[in-house]
Each structure stands twice: as C-alpha cells, then as structure tokens.
PDB file of C-alpha atoms in Angstrom:
ATOM      1  CA  MET D 241     -89.035  24.493  31.612  1.00 51.00           C
ATOM      2  CA  LYS D 242     -85.959  26.362  33.011  1.00 53.00           C
ATOM      3  CA  ARG D 243     -85.033  23.221  34.132  1.00 53.00           C
ATOM      4  CA  ARG D 244     -84.459  21.659  30.895  1.00 60.00           C
ATOM      5  CA  LYS D 245     -82.547  24.703  29.802  1.00 66.00           C
ATOM      6  CA  GLY D 246     -80.067  24.530  32.583  1.00 75.00           C
ATOM      7  CA  GLY D 247     -79.525  20.735  31.988  1.00 79.00           C
ATOM      8  CA  ALA D 248     -78.575  21.429  28.339  1.00 80.00           C
ATOM      9  CA  LEU D 249     -76.242  24.143  29.274  1.00 81.00           C
ATOM     10  CA  LEU D 250     -74.773  21.996  32.101  1.00 83.00           C
ATOM     11  CA  GLU D 251     -74.356  18.825  29.636  1.00 84.00           C
ATOM     12  CA  SER D 252     -72.826  21.465  27.041  1.00 84.00           C
ATOM     13  CA  VAL D 253     -70.206  22.740  29.606  1.00 86.00           C
ATOM     14  CA  MET D 254     -69.490  19.177  30.608  1.00 88.00           C
ATOM     15  CA  LEU D 255     -69.048  17.967  26.963  1.00 91.00           C
ATOM     16  CA  LEU D 256     -66.895  20.964  25.827  1.00 91.00           C
ATOM     17  CA  PRO D 257     -63.706  19.903  27.524  1.00 87.00           C
ATOM     18  CA  LEU D 258     -63.817  16.537  25.632  1.00 88.00           C
ATOM     19  CA  LEU D 259     -64.758  18.168  22.343  1.00 90.00           C
ATOM     20  CA  LEU D 260     -61.669  20.605  22.669  1.00 87.00           C
ATOM     21  CA  SER D 261     -59.417  17.708  23.718  1.00 85.00           C
ATOM     22  CA  LEU D 262     -60.526  15.963  20.868  1.00 87.00           C
ATOM     23  CA  LEU D 263     -59.898  18.786  18.423  1.00 89.00           C
ATOM     24  CA  ILE D 264     -56.391  19.567  19.773  1.00 86.00           C
ATOM     25  CA  GLY D 265     -55.376  16.283  19.705  1.00 85.00           C
ATOM     26  CA  THR D 266     -56.499  15.993  15.859  1.00 90.00           C
ATOM     27  CA  VAL D 267     -54.377  19.303  15.389  1.00 90.00           C
ATOM     28  CA  GLU D 268     -51.322  17.712  16.725  1.00 89.00           C
ATOM     29  CA  LEU D 269     -51.539  14.623  15.025  1.00 90.00           C
ATOM     30  CA  ALA D 270     -52.077  16.399  11.897  1.00 94.00           C
ATOM     31  CA  ARG D 271     -48.874  18.383  12.682  1.00 93.00           C
ATOM     32  CA  VAL D 272     -46.847  15.094  13.262  1.00 93.00           C
ATOM     33  CA  PHE D 273     -47.895  13.837  10.175  1.00 96.00           C
ATOM     34  CA  TYR D 274     -47.149  17.104   8.133  1.00 96.00           C
ATOM     35  CA  THR D 275     -43.510  17.018   9.540  1.00 96.00           C
ATOM     36  CA  TYR D 276     -43.272  13.473   8.604  1.00 96.00           C
ATOM     37  CA  TYR D 277     -44.341  14.193   4.854  1.00 97.00           C
ATOM     38  CA  THR D 278     -42.307  17.510   4.829  1.00 96.00           C
ATOM     39  CA  LEU D 279     -39.074  15.437   5.729  1.00 96.00           C
ATOM     40  CA  GLU D 280     -39.875  12.618   3.452  1.00 96.00           C
ATOM     41  CA  LYS D 281     -39.991  15.479   0.728  1.00 96.00           C
ATOM     42  CA  VAL D 282     -37.088  17.229   1.766  1.00 95.00           C
ATOM     43  CA  MET D 283     -35.109  14.031   1.299  1.00 95.00           C
ATOM     44  CA  TYR D 284     -36.629  12.939  -1.615  1.00 96.00           C
ATOM     45  CA  ASP D 285     -35.560  16.091  -3.182  1.00 94.00           C
ATOM     46  CA  LEU D 286     -32.051  15.301  -1.993  1.00 94.00           C
ATOM     47  CA  ALA D 287     -31.936  11.941  -3.296  1.00 94.00           C
ATOM     48  CA  ARG D 288     -33.070  13.070  -6.578  1.00 94.00           C
ATOM     49  CA  TYR D 289     -31.054  15.975  -7.053  1.00 92.00           C
ATOM     50  CA  ILE D 290     -27.499  13.694  -6.100  1.00 91.00           C
ATOM     51  CA  GLY D 291     -29.180  10.941  -8.448  1.00 89.00           C
ATOM     52  CA  THR D 292     -29.378  13.426 -11.703  1.00 90.00           C
ATOM     53  CA  GLN D 293     -25.840  14.896 -10.923  1.00 87.00           C
ATOM     54  CA  GLN D 294     -22.913  13.477 -13.164  1.00 85.00           C
ATOM     55  CA  GLY D 295     -19.415  12.800 -11.535  1.00 82.00           C
ATOM     56  CA  VAL D 296     -20.395  12.559  -7.838  1.00 86.00           C
ATOM     57  CA  ASN D 297     -17.823  11.214  -5.710  1.00 87.00           C
ATOM     58  CA  PHE D 298     -20.112   9.182  -3.311  1.00 87.00           C
ATOM     59  CA  CYS D 299     -17.166   8.191  -1.229  1.00 85.00           C
ATOM     60  CA  ASP D 300     -16.449  11.743  -0.284  1.00 86.00           C
ATOM     61  CA  PRO D 301     -18.908  13.209   2.148  1.00 82.00           C
ATOM     62  CA  ALA D 302     -17.283  16.772   0.981  1.00 88.00           C
ATOM     63  CA  ASP D 303     -18.157  16.389  -2.575  1.00 89.00           C
ATOM     64  CA  PRO D 304     -19.578  19.761  -3.808  1.00 91.00           C
ATOM     65  CA  SER D 305     -22.299  17.930  -5.429  1.00 90.00           C
ATOM     66  CA  ILE D 306     -23.491  16.542  -2.251  1.00 91.00           C
ATOM     67  CA  THR D 307     -23.050  19.631  -0.297  1.00 91.00           C
ATOM     68  CA  ALA D 308     -25.022  21.490  -3.124  1.00 92.00           C
ATOM     69  CA  ALA D 309     -27.948  18.929  -2.819  1.00 92.00           C
ATOM     70  CA  GLU D 310     -28.146  18.996   0.962  1.00 92.00           C
ATOM     71  CA  ASN D 311     -28.336  22.750   0.629  1.00 91.00           C
ATOM     72  CA  TYR D 312     -31.089  22.391  -2.204  1.00 92.00           C
ATOM     73  CA  ALA D 313     -33.280  20.021  -0.178  1.00 92.00           C
ATOM     74  CA  LEU D 314     -32.910  22.293   2.927  1.00 91.00           C
ATOM     75  CA  THR D 315     -33.539  25.428   1.570  1.00 90.00           C
ATOM     76  CA  GLY D 316     -34.316  25.427  -1.903  1.00 87.00           C
ATOM     77  CA  ASP D 317     -31.104  26.886  -2.829  1.00 86.00           C
ATOM     78  CA  THR D 318     -27.518  25.400  -3.576  1.00 84.00           C
ATOM     79  CA  ALA D 319     -26.053  28.415  -1.740  1.00 81.00           C
ATOM     80  CA  SER D 320     -27.707  27.809   1.648  1.00 75.00           C
ATOM     81  CA  ALA D 321     -28.217  31.247   2.350  1.00 72.00           C
ATOM     82  CA  GLN D 322     -31.728  30.521   3.621  1.00 82.00           C
ATOM     83  CA  ASP D 323     -33.350  29.552   6.665  1.00 88.00           C
ATOM     84  CA  PRO D 324     -34.262  25.416   6.417  1.00 90.00           C
ATOM     85  CA  VAL D 325     -37.686  24.395   5.143  1.00 89.00           C
ATOM     86  CA  VAL D 326     -37.865  22.301   8.523  1.00 91.00           C
ATOM     87  CA  PRO D 327     -36.820  24.043  11.610  1.00 91.00           C
ATOM     88  CA  ASN D 328     -33.527  22.494  13.358  1.00 91.00           C
ATOM     89  CA  LEU D 329     -32.828  20.416  10.405  1.00 92.00           C
ATOM     90  CA  THR D 330     -29.242  20.201   9.622  1.00 91.00           C
ATOM     91  CA  PRO D 331     -26.978  18.459   6.700  1.00 90.00           C
ATOM     92  CA  ALA D 332     -25.187  16.554   9.486  1.00 91.00           C
ATOM     93  CA  MET D 333     -28.689  14.573  10.179  1.00 93.00           C
ATOM     94  CA  PHE D 334     -28.823  13.116   6.473  1.00 94.00           C
ATOM     95  CA  GLN D 335     -27.385   9.741   6.037  1.00 94.00           C
ATOM     96  CA  ILE D 336     -26.957   8.965   2.486  1.00 93.00           C
ATOM     97  CA  ALA D 337     -26.171   5.666   1.242  1.00 92.00           C
ATOM     98  CA  ILE D 338     -25.422   3.980  -1.964  1.00 92.00           C
ATOM     99  CA  GLU D 339     -26.831   0.686  -3.150  1.00 92.00           C
ATOM    100  CA  ARG D 340     -26.433  -1.689  -5.844  1.00 90.00           C
ATOM    101  CA  TYR D 341     -29.009  -4.496  -6.830  1.00 89.00           C
ATOM    102  CA  ASP D 342     -27.586  -8.137  -6.442  1.00 87.00           C
ATOM    103  CA  PRO D 343     -29.464 -10.202  -9.116  1.00 89.00           C
ATOM    104  CA  ALA D 344     -28.094 -13.294  -7.373  1.00 90.00           C
ATOM    105  CA  ALA D 345     -29.251 -12.617  -3.778  1.00 88.00           C
ATOM    106  CA  GLN D 346     -32.414 -10.625  -5.435  1.00 90.00           C
ATOM    107  CA  ALA D 347     -31.780  -7.840  -2.535  1.00 90.00           C
ATOM    108  CA  MET D 348     -30.246  -4.356  -2.259  1.00 90.00           C
ATOM    109  CA  THR D 349     -26.602  -4.464  -1.184  1.00 90.00           C
ATOM    110  CA  PRO D 350     -24.438  -1.529  -0.065  1.00 91.00           C
ATOM    111  CA  CYS D 351     -22.079  -0.390  -2.405  1.00 88.00           C
ATOM    112  CA  ASP D 352     -18.454  -0.031  -0.949  1.00 87.00           C
ATOM    113  CA  CYS D 353     -15.950   2.678  -1.575  1.00 85.00           C
ATOM    114  CA  SER D 354     -13.392   0.596  -3.559  1.00 82.00           C
ATOM    115  CA  ALA D 355     -12.740  -0.147  -7.415  1.00 80.00           C
ATOM    116  CA  ALA D 356     -14.975  -3.313  -7.216  1.00 80.00           C
ATOM    117  CA  GLY D 357     -17.561  -0.882  -5.601  1.00 82.00           C
ATOM    118  CA  CYS D 358     -18.801   2.338  -6.175  1.00 83.00           C
ATOM    119  CA  ASP D 359     -15.598   4.518  -5.975  1.00 78.00           C
ATOM    120  CA  ALA D 360     -15.439   6.396  -9.267  1.00 74.00           C
ATOM    121  CA  SER D 361     -12.183   7.667  -8.372  1.00 72.00           C
ATOM    122  CA  GLN D 362     -10.649   4.155  -8.699  1.00 79.00           C
ATOM    123  CA  GLY D 363     -12.649   3.139 -11.524  1.00 81.00           C
ATOM    124  CA  GLY D 364     -15.643   1.669  -9.690  1.00 82.00           C
ATOM    125  CA  LEU D 365     -19.046   1.487 -11.402  1.00 84.00           C
ATOM    126  CA  PRO D 366     -21.927   3.973 -10.204  1.00 86.00           C
ATOM    127  CA  PRO D 367     -24.560   2.596  -7.725  1.00 90.00           C
ATOM    128  CA  ASP D 368     -28.081   1.430  -8.748  1.00 90.00           C
ATOM    129  CA  PHE D 369     -29.813   3.469  -5.808  1.00 93.00           C
ATOM    130  CA  ILE D 370     -29.430   6.116  -3.270  1.00 94.00           C
ATOM    131  CA  GLN D 371     -30.957   5.975  -0.021  1.00 95.00           C
ATOM    132  CA  VAL D 372     -31.091   8.986   2.269  1.00 95.00           C
ATOM    133  CA  SER D 373     -32.412   8.616   5.729  1.00 95.00           C
ATOM    134  CA  LEU D 374     -32.091  10.681   9.009  1.00 94.00           C
ATOM    135  CA  THR D 375     -28.963   9.496  11.430  1.00 89.00           C
ATOM    136  CA  ASP D 376     -30.907   9.572  14.721  1.00 92.00           C
ATOM    137  CA  GLY D 377     -34.216  10.642  13.447  1.00 93.00           C
ATOM    138  CA  TYR D 378     -36.058  14.121  13.594  1.00 95.00           C
ATOM    139  CA  SER D 379     -37.576  14.551  16.989  1.00 94.00           C
ATOM    140  CA  VAL D 380     -41.060  15.979  17.623  1.00 93.00           C
ATOM    141  CA  GLN D 381     -42.614  16.748  20.740  1.00 89.00           C
ATOM    142  CA  PRO D 382     -46.323  17.035  20.587  1.00 87.00           C
ATOM    143  CA  PHE D 383     -48.199  19.565  22.615  1.00 83.00           C
ATOM    144  CA  PHE D 384     -51.319  18.146  24.617  1.00 78.00           C
ATOM    145  CA  TRP D 385     -53.228  20.785  26.435  1.00 72.00           C
ATOM    146  CA  GLY D 386     -51.087  20.786  29.563  1.00 72.00           C
ATOM    147  CA  PHE D 387     -49.839  17.152  29.366  1.00 77.00           C
ATOM    148  CA  THR D 388     -46.300  16.507  29.042  1.00 76.00           C
ATOM    149  CA  ILE D 389     -45.620  13.924  26.124  1.00 84.00           C
ATOM    150  CA  ASP D 390     -42.055  12.692  25.606  1.00 90.00           C
ATOM    151  CA  PRO D 391     -40.565  13.838  22.126  1.00 91.00           C
ATOM    152  CA  PHE D 392     -40.298  11.021  19.546  1.00 93.00           C
ATOM    153  CA  PRO D 393     -38.091  10.754  16.604  1.00 95.00           C
ATOM    154  CA  LEU D 394     -39.508  10.553  13.100  1.00 95.00           C
ATOM    155  CA  ARG D 395     -37.321   8.095  10.736  1.00 95.00           C
ATOM    156  CA  PRO D 396     -38.654   8.540   7.041  1.00 95.00           C
ATOM    157  CA  THR D 397     -36.342   6.769   4.463  1.00 95.00           C
ATOM    158  CA  VAL D 398     -36.279   7.523   0.893  1.00 96.00           C
ATOM    159  CA  THR D 399     -34.749   5.463  -1.893  1.00 94.00           C
ATOM    160  CA  VAL D 400     -34.395   6.399  -5.587  1.00 94.00           C
ATOM    161  CA  PRO D 401     -32.668   5.208  -8.756  1.00 93.00           C
ATOM    162  CA  TYR D 402     -29.179   6.673  -9.612  1.00 90.00           C
ATOM    163  CA  GLY D 403     -29.592   8.422 -13.044  1.00 83.00           C
ATOM    164  CA  GLY D 404     -26.226  10.346 -13.190  1.00 67.00           C
ATOM    165  CA  THR D 405     -23.006   8.911 -14.686  1.00 57.00           C
TER     166      THR D 405
END
C-alpha cells in the first residue's frame, strides 16, 4: 500500500515540470497575442483620428493633425504628457501611408505628393484610405523558464477609409 502512495507522488513530481512549462508557455503566448492586439488597436486609433480630421496635409509629416493623432494613439491625449499605452512605442515607429483605389487596376495604389496626387496644398484630392504600419515592427522577447528566445518583431497593419476633407 505504501509503495503505491510513493509511486503516485513520484509520478506527480515528474509531471509537475511539464505542467508548469505548459502553463508558462501559454501565459507567454497570451502576452504576445495581447501585445499584437494592443498595437493593432493603437494603430487603428491613429488611423481613425487622422481619417476624421479636416485639412490634414499628408505630405508634411510635421502637420499638427498628424502629430496630435500620433500622441492620441500612444497616450490617449493629444498633448502627449503621459506614458505610452505600449512601452517603448514612439511616434517615429509609425509609418502612415495614403492610398487611392484605382478602379482600372482594381487595386490600392500609393497616393503621391503632387497636384495629381493627394497634396492638398497643390490642389490634389484627398486620399481614399489611410494605412498605418510599424516601420521596423515592434520587438517582443518571450520569456520561457530560463531559455533564451530571440526577440522577434510584430508587424500589424491597419487600413481605414479616409472621411475628412
């Protein structure tokens, strides 16, 4: 009888590291997915904020509307006085592209900064869509119980219609 109790204890002790590994791995995987979702939400907020503003000069990266949108997406405030929602995420990491739908090619084409493109200061028409991505991605490094795992970039992209004028 005592041998069976000892056997069950030994089996439990042998199985415990495997169960802990699965638990820690699941938590780390959930953290990576949560970070990806949060990045996607931040980029969506940025694109929607810009997409609803009027008079945005997309050809000038220092346009106050674009700066306010980046600050709003990062901190929830257009003045940028708070910490970013995602640690180490900066406005310089965002890449904002404007696109126009080409019915002949039935595809999205980049909108250039010219009078025939989307430069409002030269009489160009507004874009149809705004695409926000991360220039080099957002690097995450999972922690897995003493093992070194190389960091890898998350690269979400968000495209929303432009509704401003």
